[in-house]
């Protein structure tokens, strides 16, 4: 008999196979290496400088040369193995073994350096705070530009916020009025006047918008402060407040320094560690696991999934003590505020587009090499912004299509067609 179990999170990241043979249980676990090292194998084998680097293959004629295909696949396996061994060896200094994902690797390192234990939130508080947990701001302000555009990125925006801002710590306290001396999460009613760049997020049909007008929502004290400074009216219903302290300084300083001065392997790892930690605190407790049961437990609730393969799904709930969404919600809130500051520096007449940590503007912005500074990523002679993450840049006669959700080859084909 056999049993297959997979962790299903935006696709399969882990498959566990169990098989009973001669009264002994045998187990195999297959992990998706991309969840640990989210780069192409070609980039990984080059940046880690391993012996077996990713080779090129003519995919149109794979079946014409099976020996060559076997050699190609062996190189892939050996190259990935050598990358993982180097990756594992690097973390031996922290006495941290390999984890299934980049985020769990970063969390394991941070917990070795953590200045103090962080208390868990009650179910009531956690559910409340998750309503104030939004992602990055991606928005089109003007659709067409025929002037020279500057495309800027903030250097390590989320790590900058983690170092620059105190974080919510300690047990939460329920309040019914605004407390300016604490980090807070509040349910409130707001009135946003006609602003070109409104400050507060609002979800409509799964899309994150930044509207004007009157509505209710859940917001952090940072967002409430900014909204009031811009002339918005905010009426507090109730909320939860926290003490505050700097809990990421050592972690961010160490890995940003390594990113700036280390060798290729160290820079690659440092970048992953800087950008992967914050989201782990906001991980969902509930997730679906895909199972192939050999026998049914009548008390277990299974959801039909792919019955032709005998697969079902079941809900699982994590009790992990690192899930503290107040930290992730606060970090993303402060990151949106930092982006808003850059948008306002560019000015209403000069901003065309933004995406989480980037600003596209006709204005020149100050750049630097420090954490949180702007860097000029590219320029363009013009652009058309159709939707968030869907736009066309023009440089001379050359057009570049930027898309999300399509294979790179699709954008390359569109760019070629447009240029022709």
Phi, psi and omega in degrees: 000156180218159179220132180243132179227133179228144174271120188251102180222099187053043183113172183282125176248339180211135174235124178249126179244127177240137180218134179261128182216124180054046177064019177237141178270131175242139184229138173230137178237124178251125182245144176278110184295338180295333178290338178265319181232086188281064175221161177294153179299325177299313179294319182295311183294332177285310184291328177273354175051054180270168184293319183259091181275153181302128179263162175274149180220137175279096186293340180290338185232036181300316186288349183280345185214079182297319177302320179294322178296317179299318178295319179299314180293323177296318177300318178302311183295315180294320180297316179296319179300316181294323176297313181296324178294319177294318179299313179298317180297324181298323184276359178296335179295336178260001183055043179243120178284173177296138177247167183290333185225161176300317182297317179290329175296314179296319180296321180296320177293315182299321182293337173289332184256355189301128184289336181199155175296147179249124185288148176287156176265151173291164179300321180298312182291319181298316180297320179297311185292327179299336177288343177257014183258104180241162180271201183282159182271119176233118192207142172263124178259321175225138188276329187229137176223132177246010178254174180291128181250144174248131182250111186250149170235143172280134179290111175051063186302309183294316174301322178301314179297319181297328178274320190282330187251141170293152184252156177289127180226172175074176180291141179284157179234130181280133182226159180238010172212163186291134178247105184288348185261003181230159169283128185227157173233124191230144166268127186208165174253138186229152172234111183258119178290178180290095178247143179292323178235085180296153189266338193253136179280154178206130184267127176231118180053041177081359181256137179272115181244166177230083190270168165259168179110196182251132177196169177249152180191184180242122187221157178276164178297327177298314180294322180294317178301313181296316181300316181293323178297330181270008176091012178277152176261132180230126180242118186279132170270298174193173180190186178232133182242157184227153165292173185218149178197162177270111186245358182244003189302309183297317181299310183293316180302316183296311186281332175291322176297318178294323178295325183280328191235355185279176175284183186302315180296314182296318179297318180298314181292318181299319179297318178297317182293326180292320190265353189254348189284315193300321185291338181296328179293335182261011181304140177291140178283327182263137174209164179262135176245132178273130184229154173237084188286144176274335176208153186263136170267117184299338180272355182263128181273112180250143180253122177304135185233284176232081189295333179296339176252007181072027184259141176228170172235151175221151180277137174233153180235125179276143175249019184305136183275001175268355180279101182224081189297344176300327180288311180296318181297322179291318181297313181294326177297313180292328178294319177296325177295317179298318177296319179300322178299317179292321178298318180290328176294323178292323177095149185305320186285348189244353182269131179245328188198152172215155180208094174063294181230017183232152179226131176248120189209155174276352181268148175276129178250154179292135180241161179193178183256358184277162175304128179090353176283161173277147170231142180277111183276321184194170173229164178212153179274350179175172183195159168233121180255110184272310182211166171307128179068020176218102183204167182236130176252142178242130171231105185064237178266357184266135178244138178238126179264127176253122182224157170234137180097357176242154175295151181302325181297329178295312179296322179297318179296317180296319180298316180297317181296318179294319181291333180278000000 
